[in-house]
Short mmCIF file of C-alpha atoms and ligand atoms in Angstrom, two decimals:
data_model
loop_
_atom_site.label_atom_id
_atom_site.label_comp_id
_atom_site.label_asym_id
_atom_site.label_seq_id
_atom_site.Cartn_x
_atom_site.Cartn_y
_atom_site.Cartn_z
CA MET A 1 -1.34 5.17 5.80
CA ARG A 2 -2.29 2.63 3.86
CA ILE A 3 -1.05 -0.99 3.87
CA ALA A 4 -1.79 -4.05 1.86
CA ILE A 5 -1.83 -7.47 3.77
CA THR A 6 -1.48 -10.40 1.11
CA GLY A 7 0.48 -14.00 0.93
CA ILE A 8 0.25 -17.04 -0.13
CA SER A 9 1.96 -19.91 2.48
CA HIS A 10 2.79 -23.31 1.43
CA GLU A 11 5.75 -25.50 2.58
CA THR A 12 6.17 -27.48 -0.84
CA ASN A 13 7.02 -31.19 -0.28
CA THR A 14 8.57 -31.86 -3.56
CA PHE A 15 8.87 -36.14 -2.86
CA SER A 16 5.32 -35.71 -1.96
CA HIS A 17 2.89 -37.22 -4.88
CA VAL A 18 0.02 -35.03 -3.71
CA PRO A 19 -0.06 -31.83 -6.07
CA ALA A 20 -0.89 -28.64 -4.67
CA ASP A 21 -3.78 -27.45 -7.23
CA TYR A 22 -5.67 -24.92 -7.23
CA GLU A 23 -8.64 -26.87 -5.85
CA ALA A 24 -6.39 -28.04 -2.91
CA PHE A 25 -5.76 -24.25 -1.83
CA VAL A 26 -9.53 -24.01 -2.07
CA ASN A 27 -10.38 -26.60 -0.19
CA SER A 28 -7.88 -25.35 2.49
CA ARG A 29 -9.74 -21.87 1.85
CA ILE A 30 -8.62 -18.58 -0.06
CA VAL A 31 -9.47 -15.85 1.93
CA ARG A 32 -10.09 -12.32 0.90
CA GLY A 33 -10.93 -8.81 2.44
CA ASP A 34 -12.56 -9.08 5.65
CA GLU A 35 -12.37 -12.70 5.48
CA ILE A 36 -9.29 -12.20 6.33
CA VAL A 37 -9.84 -10.11 9.30
CA ARG A 38 -12.51 -12.70 10.75
CA GLU A 39 -10.28 -15.77 10.45
CA PHE A 40 -7.10 -14.46 11.63
CA ASN A 41 -7.85 -11.60 14.14
CA GLU A 42 -8.08 -13.84 17.20
CA SER A 43 -5.33 -16.18 16.10
CA HIS A 44 -1.66 -16.04 17.12
CA SER A 45 -0.39 -16.43 13.20
CA THR A 46 1.59 -14.46 10.99
CA ILE A 47 -1.50 -12.26 9.93
CA ALA A 48 -2.88 -11.45 13.26
CA GLY A 49 0.68 -10.10 13.87
CA PHE A 50 0.09 -7.35 11.00
CA LEU A 51 -3.03 -6.60 12.14
CA GLN A 52 -2.17 -6.26 15.86
CA ALA A 53 0.77 -3.62 14.33
CA ALA A 54 -1.97 -1.87 12.43
CA ASP A 55 -3.89 -1.57 15.25
CA GLU A 56 -1.43 -0.33 18.17
CA LEU A 57 0.86 1.66 15.69
CA GLY A 58 -2.63 3.35 14.03
CA PHE A 59 -1.86 2.52 9.86
CA GLU A 60 -4.73 1.11 8.02
CA ALA A 61 -4.13 -2.29 7.14
CA VAL A 62 -6.41 -3.46 3.72
CA PRO A 63 -6.27 -7.64 3.71
CA LEU A 64 -6.50 -8.38 0.10
CA VAL A 65 -6.37 -12.21 -0.24
CA PHE A 66 -4.73 -15.10 1.67
CA ALA A 67 -4.01 -19.05 0.18
CA ARG A 68 -2.42 -21.45 1.92
CA THR A 69 -2.86 -25.27 1.83
CA GLY A 70 -1.60 -27.89 3.77
CA PRO A 71 2.06 -28.55 3.15
CA ILE A 72 1.76 -31.38 0.54
CA GLY A 73 3.54 -31.34 -3.00
CA THR A 74 4.65 -29.05 -6.00
CA ILE A 75 2.28 -26.52 -6.61
CA THR A 76 0.73 -26.58 -10.12
CA SER A 77 1.84 -24.10 -12.82
CA ASP A 78 -2.41 -23.53 -12.89
CA ALA A 79 -2.50 -22.79 -9.15
CA TYR A 80 0.48 -20.63 -8.75
CA GLU A 81 -0.48 -18.52 -11.97
CA ARG A 82 -4.17 -17.66 -10.79
CA LEU A 83 -2.90 -17.34 -7.10
CA THR A 84 -0.21 -14.76 -8.20
CA ALA A 85 -2.38 -12.67 -11.03
CA GLU A 86 -4.93 -12.67 -8.35
CA MET A 87 -2.68 -10.98 -5.88
CA VAL A 88 -0.66 -8.85 -8.32
CA GLN A 89 -4.43 -7.47 -9.61
CA LEU A 90 -5.52 -6.51 -6.05
CA LEU A 91 -2.13 -4.74 -5.98
CA LYS A 92 -2.51 -2.86 -8.98
CA ASP A 93 -6.24 -2.04 -8.87
CA ARG A 94 -6.76 -1.35 -4.89
CA GLY A 95 -3.36 0.50 -4.94
CA PRO A 96 -1.43 3.18 -4.50
CA TRP A 97 -0.05 1.73 -1.36
CA ASP A 98 2.05 2.97 1.55
CA ALA A 99 3.54 -0.47 1.76
CA VAL A 100 3.10 -4.09 0.83
CA LEU A 101 3.02 -7.09 4.47
CA LEU A 102 3.46 -10.73 2.56
CA ALA A 103 2.48 -13.53 4.99
CA ASN A 104 4.47 -16.09 2.82
CA HIS A 105 6.22 -19.58 4.01
CA GLY A 106 9.20 -19.09 1.68
CA ALA A 107 9.36 -23.03 0.87
CA ALA A 108 6.47 -22.95 -1.90
CA VAL A 109 7.85 -24.83 -5.46
CA SER A 110 5.64 -24.49 -8.24
CA GLU A 111 6.27 -26.93 -10.83
CA GLU A 112 7.73 -23.63 -12.86
CA TYR A 113 9.47 -21.63 -10.14
CA HIS A 114 11.77 -23.52 -8.08
CA ASP A 115 11.91 -20.45 -5.61
CA ALA A 116 8.03 -19.50 -5.86
CA ASP A 117 8.26 -17.45 -3.00
CA GLY A 118 11.43 -15.13 -4.85
CA GLU A 119 9.06 -15.33 -7.89
CA THR A 120 5.96 -13.96 -5.37
CA ALA A 121 7.67 -11.30 -4.06
CA ALA A 122 9.71 -10.44 -7.81
CA ARG A 123 5.68 -10.08 -9.03
CA VAL A 124 4.75 -8.02 -6.09
CA ARG A 125 7.75 -5.61 -6.74
CA ALA A 126 7.40 -5.29 -10.28
CA ALA A 127 3.19 -4.49 -9.11
CA VAL A 128 3.82 -1.91 -6.77
CA GLY A 129 7.10 -0.54 -8.35
CA PRO A 130 10.51 0.02 -6.72
CA ASP A 131 9.96 3.10 -3.65
CA VAL A 132 7.01 0.90 -1.90
CA PRO A 133 8.50 -0.76 0.89
CA ILE A 134 7.56 -4.52 1.20
CA GLY A 135 8.18 -6.65 4.50
CA GLN A 136 7.35 -10.70 4.61
CA ALA A 137 7.50 -12.83 7.20
CA LEU A 138 8.55 -16.13 6.79
CA ASP A 139 8.65 -19.48 8.64
CA GLN A 140 11.50 -20.80 10.34
CA HIS A 141 11.53 -23.49 7.67
CA VAL A 142 11.99 -21.02 4.78
CA ASN A 143 14.54 -22.16 2.21
CA LEU A 144 15.32 -18.06 1.78
CA THR A 145 16.91 -16.92 -1.62
CA GLN A 146 18.55 -14.21 -2.79
CA LYS A 147 15.71 -13.63 -4.94
CA MET A 148 13.65 -13.55 -1.99
CA VAL A 149 15.74 -10.94 0.28
CA GLU A 150 16.46 -8.64 -2.92
CA ASN A 151 12.79 -7.88 -3.69
CA VAL A 152 11.66 -6.67 -0.65
CA THR A 153 12.64 -3.98 1.71
CA VAL A 154 12.41 -6.07 5.35
CA THR A 155 12.38 -10.11 6.24
CA THR A 156 11.82 -11.50 9.82
CA VAL A 157 11.69 -15.16 10.44
CA TYR A 158 10.27 -17.23 12.76
CA ARG A 159 12.42 -17.47 16.03
CA THR A 160 10.68 -20.78 17.35
CA THR A 161 10.33 -24.31 15.92
CA PRO A 162 7.85 -25.45 16.75
CA HIS A 163 6.30 -22.32 16.08
CA LEU A 164 4.95 -20.56 18.59
CA ASP A 165 6.49 -16.89 17.64
CA PRO A 166 4.81 -15.96 13.77
CA LYS A 167 2.60 -13.04 15.47
CA PRO A 168 5.04 -11.27 17.14
CA ARG A 169 7.78 -11.48 14.22
CA ALA A 170 5.14 -10.55 11.86
CA ARG A 171 4.57 -7.69 14.36
CA GLU A 172 8.26 -7.00 14.53
CA CYS A 173 7.96 -6.72 10.46
CA ALA A 174 5.52 -4.37 10.17
CA GLU A 175 6.94 -1.83 12.50
CA MET A 176 10.16 -1.70 10.54
CA ILE A 177 8.31 -1.30 7.59
CA TYR A 178 5.80 1.58 9.54
CA ARG A 179 8.97 3.30 10.02
CA THR A 180 10.58 2.68 6.87
CA VAL A 181 7.33 4.63 5.55
CA ARG A 182 8.07 7.35 8.17
CA GLY A 183 11.34 7.62 7.01
CA GLU A 184 12.81 7.01 10.21
CA ILE A 185 14.77 4.29 9.33
CA HIS A 186 16.85 2.69 6.15
CA PRO A 187 16.93 -1.29 5.81
CA VAL A 188 19.63 -3.03 4.63
CA GLN A 189 19.67 -6.91 4.26
CA ALA A 190 22.12 -9.64 4.14
CA LEU A 191 21.55 -12.84 3.70
CA GLU A 192 24.29 -15.73 3.84
CA THR A 193 23.42 -19.16 2.76
CA PRO A 194 26.19 -21.77 3.90
CA PRO A 195 26.10 -25.12 2.10
CA VAL A 196 24.28 -26.79 5.35
CA ILE A 197 20.93 -28.42 6.29
CA ILE A 198 19.98 -29.34 9.69
CA ASN A 199 18.71 -32.47 10.14
CA ILE A 200 14.26 -31.91 11.14
CA LEU A 201 15.40 -33.81 14.44
CA LYS A 202 17.41 -31.19 15.58
CA HIS A 203 15.18 -28.74 14.49
CA PHE A 204 13.52 -27.78 18.32
CA THR A 205 14.55 -24.13 19.15
CA GLY A 206 14.05 -25.10 23.23
CA GLU A 207 17.30 -27.66 22.59
CA GLU A 208 20.83 -27.15 21.44
CA PRO A 209 22.22 -26.82 18.72
CA MET A 210 19.18 -24.57 17.50
CA LYS A 211 19.02 -22.90 20.95
CA GLY A 212 22.45 -21.56 20.59
CA LEU A 213 22.16 -20.70 17.28
CA MET A 214 18.83 -18.19 18.13
CA ALA A 215 21.32 -16.77 21.23
CA ASP A 216 23.81 -15.94 18.35
CA ALA A 217 20.88 -14.23 16.42
CA GLU A 218 19.46 -12.08 19.19
CA ALA A 219 23.23 -10.91 20.67
CA VAL A 220 23.39 -10.10 16.62
CA ALA A 221 19.99 -7.93 17.04
CA GLN A 222 21.58 -6.20 20.21
CA ARG A 223 24.38 -4.55 18.23
CA PRO A 224 24.30 -0.78 17.62
CA GLY A 225 22.48 0.02 14.21
CA MET A 226 20.81 -3.57 13.70
CA LEU A 227 17.33 -3.64 13.63
CA SER A 228 16.79 -8.19 13.51
CA ALA A 229 18.46 -10.83 12.48
CA SER A 230 16.87 -13.98 11.74
CA VAL A 231 18.37 -17.92 11.47
CA ALA A 232 16.05 -20.10 9.00
CA GLU A 233 16.52 -24.08 9.53
CA GLY A 234 15.49 -24.70 5.66
CA TYR A 235 13.36 -27.04 4.96
CA PRO A 236 15.34 -30.69 3.63
CA TYR A 237 12.11 -31.72 1.67
CA ALA A 238 11.81 -29.42 -0.85
CA ASP A 239 14.58 -30.61 -3.58
CA VAL A 240 15.89 -27.36 -4.42
CA PRO A 241 19.38 -25.55 -5.42
CA GLU A 242 18.55 -22.89 -2.68
CA MET A 243 17.77 -25.85 0.36
CA GLY A 244 19.78 -24.99 3.23
CA MET A 245 20.14 -23.05 6.36
CA ALA A 246 20.45 -19.28 6.25
CA PHE A 247 21.25 -16.68 8.69
CA LEU A 248 19.53 -13.03 7.85
CA ALA A 249 20.51 -9.64 9.33
CA VAL A 250 19.19 -6.22 8.65
CA ALA A 251 20.53 -3.51 9.55
CA ASP A 252 19.41 0.72 9.69
CA GLY A 253 21.21 1.91 6.58
CA ASP A 254 24.80 0.13 6.89
CA GLU A 255 25.56 -2.71 4.82
CA ALA A 256 28.63 -3.49 6.17
CA ALA A 257 27.56 -4.35 9.39
CA ALA A 258 24.68 -6.44 7.90
CA ARG A 259 27.09 -8.53 6.07
CA ASP A 260 29.41 -8.86 9.18
CA ALA A 261 26.57 -10.08 11.36
CA ALA A 262 24.74 -12.47 9.21
CA ARG A 263 28.66 -14.06 8.60
CA TRP A 264 29.20 -13.86 12.07
CA MET A 265 26.18 -16.06 12.58
CA ALA A 266 26.65 -18.35 9.94
CA LYS A 267 30.29 -19.04 10.66
CA ARG A 268 29.45 -19.98 14.41
CA ALA A 269 26.47 -22.23 13.08
CA TRP A 270 28.85 -23.56 10.24
CA ASP A 271 31.74 -24.60 13.42
CA ARG A 272 28.84 -26.92 14.83
CA ARG A 273 27.93 -28.92 11.71
CA ALA A 274 28.60 -31.63 13.04
CA GLU A 275 25.84 -31.67 15.51
CA PHE A 276 23.23 -30.99 12.85
CA VAL A 277 22.68 -34.74 11.85
CA GLY A 278 20.27 -36.51 13.41
CA ASP A 279 19.89 -40.39 15.33
CA THR A 280 16.56 -42.16 16.63
CA PRO A 281 15.72 -45.20 17.49
CA SER A 282 13.33 -47.78 15.10
CA PRO A 283 10.10 -48.10 15.26
CA GLU A 284 10.50 -51.47 17.16
CA GLU A 285 12.89 -49.89 19.83
CA ALA A 286 10.59 -46.85 20.54
CA LEU A 287 7.63 -49.33 20.65
CA LYS A 288 9.06 -51.73 23.47
CA HIS A 289 10.86 -48.66 25.30
CA ALA A 290 7.53 -46.98 25.21
CA ASP A 291 5.55 -50.45 26.22
CA ALA A 292 8.13 -50.75 29.12
CA ALA A 293 8.18 -46.85 30.68
CA PRO A 294 6.49 -46.87 34.32
CA LYS A 295 3.82 -44.30 33.13
CA GLY A 296 2.92 -42.95 29.91
CA PRO A 297 1.54 -41.31 27.79
CA ILE A 298 5.12 -41.81 26.02
CA CYS A 299 4.34 -39.70 23.11
CA LEU A 300 6.09 -41.03 19.96
CA MET A 301 6.56 -38.59 16.75
CA ASP A 302 6.19 -40.68 13.47
CA VAL A 303 9.00 -38.55 11.90
CA GLY A 304 8.51 -40.08 8.44
CA ASP A 305 4.69 -39.33 8.28
CA ASN A 306 4.88 -35.37 9.44
CA ILE A 307 1.69 -34.30 7.94
CA GLY A 308 2.89 -30.58 8.92
CA GLY A 309 5.82 -31.39 6.79
CA GLY A 310 3.86 -32.56 3.83
CA SER A 311 3.09 -36.43 4.32
CA SER A 312 0.30 -38.77 3.65
CA ALA A 313 -0.98 -38.68 7.15
CA ASP A 314 -1.91 -42.37 6.92
CA SER A 315 1.15 -44.32 7.97
CA THR A 316 0.46 -47.77 9.48
CA ILE A 317 4.09 -48.42 10.24
CA LEU A 318 3.52 -47.96 13.94
CA LEU A 319 0.45 -49.89 13.96
CA ALA A 320 1.55 -52.64 11.71
CA ALA A 321 4.43 -52.78 14.48
CA ALA A 322 2.82 -52.38 17.30
CA LYS A 323 0.45 -54.75 16.39
CA LYS A 324 3.05 -57.49 15.81
CA LEU A 325 4.88 -56.85 18.76
CA GLY A 326 1.35 -57.21 20.59
CA ILE A 327 1.47 -53.64 22.16
CA GLY A 328 -1.80 -51.58 22.45
CA ASP A 329 -3.24 -49.55 24.37
CA MET A 330 -1.94 -46.61 21.66
CA LEU A 331 -4.16 -43.55 19.88
CA GLN A 332 -3.17 -42.27 17.01
CA SER A 333 -4.93 -40.67 13.52
CA LEU A 334 -5.00 -41.86 10.31
CA TYR A 335 -5.95 -40.43 6.99
CA ASP A 336 -8.59 -42.80 5.01
CA PRO A 337 -11.42 -41.61 3.48
CA GLU A 338 -12.42 -44.82 2.59
CA ALA A 339 -12.18 -46.29 6.01
CA VAL A 340 -14.56 -43.47 7.26
CA SER A 341 -17.25 -44.06 5.26
CA GLN A 342 -17.19 -48.09 5.85
CA CYS A 343 -17.59 -46.82 9.57
CA LEU A 344 -20.50 -44.38 8.47
CA ALA A 345 -22.16 -47.23 6.98
CA ALA A 346 -21.61 -49.47 9.82
CA GLY A 347 -22.85 -46.67 12.12
CA VAL A 348 -22.05 -45.68 15.87
CA GLY A 349 -22.00 -48.35 17.94
CA SER A 350 -21.46 -51.13 15.40
CA ASP A 351 -18.13 -53.96 15.15
CA LEU A 352 -16.68 -54.26 11.97
CA THR A 353 -13.49 -55.85 10.44
CA LEU A 354 -11.79 -52.96 7.75
CA LYS A 355 -8.32 -52.28 6.20
CA VAL A 356 -6.68 -49.07 7.62
CA GLY A 357 -4.26 -46.32 6.11
CA GLY A 358 -1.49 -47.00 3.83
CA LYS A 359 -3.45 -46.19 0.78
CA THR A 360 -1.99 -43.16 -0.40
CA ASP A 361 1.17 -44.28 -1.32
CA ASP A 362 4.37 -46.97 -1.30
CA MET A 363 6.31 -44.92 1.09
CA HIS A 364 4.08 -45.26 4.45
CA GLY A 365 3.20 -49.32 4.76
CA LYS A 366 0.41 -51.44 3.80
CA PRO A 367 -3.09 -51.15 5.04
CA VAL A 368 -3.76 -52.59 8.41
CA GLU A 369 -6.91 -55.06 9.49
CA VAL A 370 -8.28 -53.96 12.03
CA THR A 371 -11.46 -55.42 14.13
CA GLY A 372 -13.42 -52.78 16.30
CA HIS A 373 -15.89 -50.66 17.51
CA VAL A 374 -16.86 -47.44 16.03
CA ARG A 375 -17.47 -45.25 19.23
CA VAL A 376 -17.98 -41.85 17.57
CA ILE A 377 -18.56 -39.81 14.85
CA SER A 378 -18.17 -36.33 14.18
CA ASP A 379 -18.13 -33.83 11.71
CA GLY A 380 -14.40 -33.08 12.39
CA LYS A 381 -14.19 -30.02 13.07
CA PHE A 382 -12.49 -28.61 16.26
CA GLU A 383 -11.15 -25.11 17.75
CA GLU A 384 -7.75 -24.37 19.34
CA LEU A 385 -7.51 -21.20 21.40
CA GLU A 386 -4.27 -22.06 23.06
CA PRO A 387 -1.32 -21.07 20.92
CA ILE A 388 -0.01 -23.94 19.10
CA HIS A 389 2.26 -24.50 16.21
CA GLY A 390 1.46 -22.20 13.64
CA GLY A 391 -0.67 -20.06 15.47
CA PHE A 392 -4.04 -21.23 13.70
CA ARG A 393 -7.39 -21.96 15.38
CA PHE A 394 -10.23 -23.54 13.12
CA PHE A 395 -9.27 -26.76 11.97
CA ASP A 396 -11.41 -29.52 9.76
CA GLY A 397 -10.60 -33.13 10.02
CA GLY A 398 -13.51 -34.17 7.58
CA THR A 399 -15.61 -36.56 8.71
CA MET A 400 -13.82 -38.10 11.57
CA VAL A 401 -14.45 -41.52 13.60
CA ALA A 402 -12.96 -43.01 16.80
CA LEU A 403 -12.69 -46.60 16.25
CA ASP A 404 -11.20 -48.66 19.25
CA THR A 405 -9.80 -51.94 17.89
CA THR A 406 -10.03 -55.50 19.40
CA ASP A 407 -6.38 -55.39 20.59
CA GLY A 408 -6.40 -52.08 22.45
CA HIS A 409 -5.90 -49.01 19.49
CA THR A 410 -7.82 -46.20 19.34
CA LEU A 411 -7.41 -45.04 15.88
CA VAL A 412 -9.08 -41.38 15.05
CA LEU A 413 -9.70 -41.98 11.33
CA THR A 414 -9.86 -38.90 9.39
CA SER A 415 -11.76 -37.90 5.77
CA ARG A 416 -9.43 -35.06 5.28
CA ARG A 417 -5.39 -34.66 6.36
CA VAL A 418 -5.32 -32.52 9.38
CA GLY A 419 -1.94 -32.46 11.60
CA ASN A 420 -1.56 -33.74 14.95
CA THR A 421 -1.08 -30.07 16.49
CA SER A 422 -3.97 -29.71 18.69
CA ARG A 423 -5.26 -32.06 21.37
CA GLN A 424 -8.53 -30.61 20.68
CA GLN A 425 -8.69 -33.20 17.64
CA MET A 426 -9.04 -36.07 20.37
CA TYR A 427 -10.71 -34.06 22.80
CA SER A 428 -13.72 -32.99 19.86
CA LEU A 429 -14.61 -36.98 20.10
CA GLY A 430 -14.39 -37.28 23.23
CA ILE A 431 -11.25 -39.02 23.75
CA ARG A 432 -8.56 -38.35 26.54
CA PRO A 433 -5.21 -39.11 25.10
CA GLU A 434 -3.72 -38.60 28.74
CA ARG A 435 -5.27 -42.39 29.54
CA TYR A 436 -3.39 -43.99 26.80
CA LYS A 437 0.20 -45.57 27.25
CA ILE A 438 1.54 -44.10 23.82
CA VAL A 439 0.29 -41.59 21.77
CA VAL A 440 1.79 -41.59 18.47
CA ALA A 441 1.82 -37.96 16.99
CA LYS A 442 2.72 -37.98 12.96
CA GLY A 443 5.10 -35.20 12.83
CA VAL A 444 8.36 -34.27 14.15
CA MET A 445 7.96 -30.39 15.71
CA SER A 446 4.41 -29.36 15.32
CA PRO A 447 2.91 -31.51 17.85
CA ARG A 448 4.96 -31.03 20.63
CA PRO A 449 3.12 -27.85 22.04
CA ALA A 450 0.10 -29.89 22.01
CA TYR A 451 1.39 -32.89 23.53
CA ALA A 452 3.84 -31.81 25.67
CA PRO A 453 2.16 -30.85 28.29
CA ILE A 454 0.73 -34.40 28.80
CA ALA A 455 3.44 -36.58 27.67
CA ALA A 456 5.49 -38.78 30.52
CA GLU A 457 8.20 -38.61 27.15
CA ILE A 458 8.59 -37.29 23.86
CA VAL A 459 10.30 -40.25 21.71
CA MET A 460 11.37 -39.38 17.95
CA VAL A 461 10.63 -42.58 15.85
CA ASN A 462 12.83 -43.35 12.50
CA THR A 463 9.64 -44.67 10.61
CA PRO A 464 10.22 -44.25 6.93
CA GLY A 465 8.45 -42.07 4.79
CA VAL A 466 8.31 -38.74 2.64
CA THR A 467 9.49 -36.97 5.40
CA THR A 468 11.75 -39.32 7.17
CA SER A 469 14.85 -38.03 9.13
CA ASP A 470 16.88 -40.16 7.13
CA LEU A 471 17.91 -38.09 4.19
CA SER A 472 19.43 -40.77 2.24
CA PHE A 473 16.04 -42.24 1.87
CA PHE A 474 15.92 -40.02 -0.97
CA ASP A 475 17.00 -39.47 -4.53
CA TYR A 476 17.85 -35.52 -4.83
CA LYS A 477 18.18 -33.69 -8.37
CA ARG A 478 18.34 -30.73 -7.68
CA ARG A 479 19.86 -29.60 -4.73
CA ARG A 480 23.56 -27.68 -4.43
CA ARG A 481 26.49 -30.29 -4.14
CA PRO A 482 28.63 -30.22 -2.23
CA LEU A 483 26.18 -29.81 1.05
CA TYR A 484 26.92 -30.56 4.26
CA PRO A 485 26.14 -33.46 5.74
CA PHE A 486 25.47 -35.41 2.75
CA GLU A 487 29.02 -34.13 1.24
CA LYS A 488 31.19 -34.29 4.19
CA ASP A 489 34.25 -31.86 2.78
CA ALA A 490 31.80 -29.45 1.90
CA LYS A 491 33.33 -25.69 2.61
CA TYR A 492 32.44 -22.41 3.47
CA GLU A 493 34.83 -19.84 3.36
ZN1 LIG B 1 7.68 -24.40 9.21
#
C-alpha cells in the first residue's frame, strides 16, 4: 500500500500586513521527499503521526512536498498557485496512489481563495480521482468548511489547545485511511457550523468551556459505529465567511448517525455560548498585579501580539507600560532586525542606547528607547525535544541578541519572527527565565506548555494588536452575519 504525504500549512491572519509570499514559505523551508522524514520523524507534529502510522501499520509512506510558514497575512496568489501546482504535479507524476494524507492547517486564506484549504483539497481530489481515499489532519484553529470536508474521505482535528496532540490525531487519521483502503470501514462525515466564534482567551482545552466540549466529542466518538469526532475552535483573525466553530463526526457508513452526532455536539456548545466570551486585565492592571505578586515568574501573555496567531512580534505595549510604571525584572523577546544590527555593530559587552520594537506597523506600540548592555549574541537556532505546542523541534530566530537594560529589562532581540513556544529560546542565550519576576510571552495558548512549568501564575493581558482578544478592534468585511457574539441575536436551529 502506497500513500502520499503532502501539505501546505498556513494560519492566515487576514488583518496582518505581512503577506505570505513564496519567499516567506521558502524562508520557513519548503521540504521535499526524504527531507520531510528527516525534519519531522522525531517531532510531535502531524507529519510525524502519518509516518508513525506507516511504520506501525506497514504501509509505504511517500513524502512529496510540505510547505509552511509562520502565521502571517494572506497568501499571495503567486505563492498559492506555485505550491499547489507542485503538489498536484507530484501527485500525478508519482502515482497511482492507494491514498493521500494531507497535513494542512485549515485556516489558510489566499488572495483568490478565502477557503484555500478547501481549494487545495479539491485540487488534490481532482488530481487523484474520486476513488482514492484522502485523509486530512487539521489544526484545532481550522475554520472548517463544507468544501474541505466533501473533498476528502476523513478529517481529524487536534483535540488540544495548546496543541500537544498533532501526532496522535494524524495517526488516527492515517489509520482510518489505511482501514478504508483495506475495505474494513466506509467513513461518512457530517459537519455542523453553528454561527458562533469562541474568544481566543477561552481556547484552552484544559479548562471550561472547551474542556466540556472536548468531553462531548469523546463521548460521541464512543457511540456504536462512530469512527471519530472533532471540535474546531475556528480562527477569529481570518475574516472569511466560514470563520467560526465547527463540529465534525465521522461514522462508519451511517450518514444519519454522523449527522446526529455532529448536531448533538454543536447544540450542546451553542447552549453554552455565553461562556465563550473573554475578559482580561489591561496592561497596567496586569503589570501592577505581577509586580505585587509574592513570587515569580508571573507569565504575562501578550494577547495582542500573538506571534503564533500572525502578529508582528515587536509589540512594545507592555515594555512601555512597565517603564512608565517603573517596573523591571522583566524578560521578553522583540522582533527587531534593525536593533540586532546595531547591537552586532556595537559588539558583545558594549553599552548602547537604541530604539527597539514597534517598527512593523502602527498597531503594536511605538519604538521604545532603551539603554543597555549587550550580554550575548547567537545565531538564533535552538532545538526543543519536549512536546510543545505544534510539536515542532527546530527553531530559528535569526541572529538573536540578549540586551540587559539599565532599568532591569532583559530583551531578546530577534531578526526573524519566532514564537515564544520553547524556553530553549532563552536557555540558548544563557538566560534563565525562572529568575525573572515577570516573563512576557507573546501569545495566548501556544507559549503555555513552555512557560506553565516555571510560572507561578499565567495572566492573559488585554493588549491591543492584530491578535487582540477584543474582536471589536477589527473591521470585519467578509465574516457571516449574524455571528455570535458580534450579533447577540444570532440563531441556531
Ligand atoms: Zn492552532
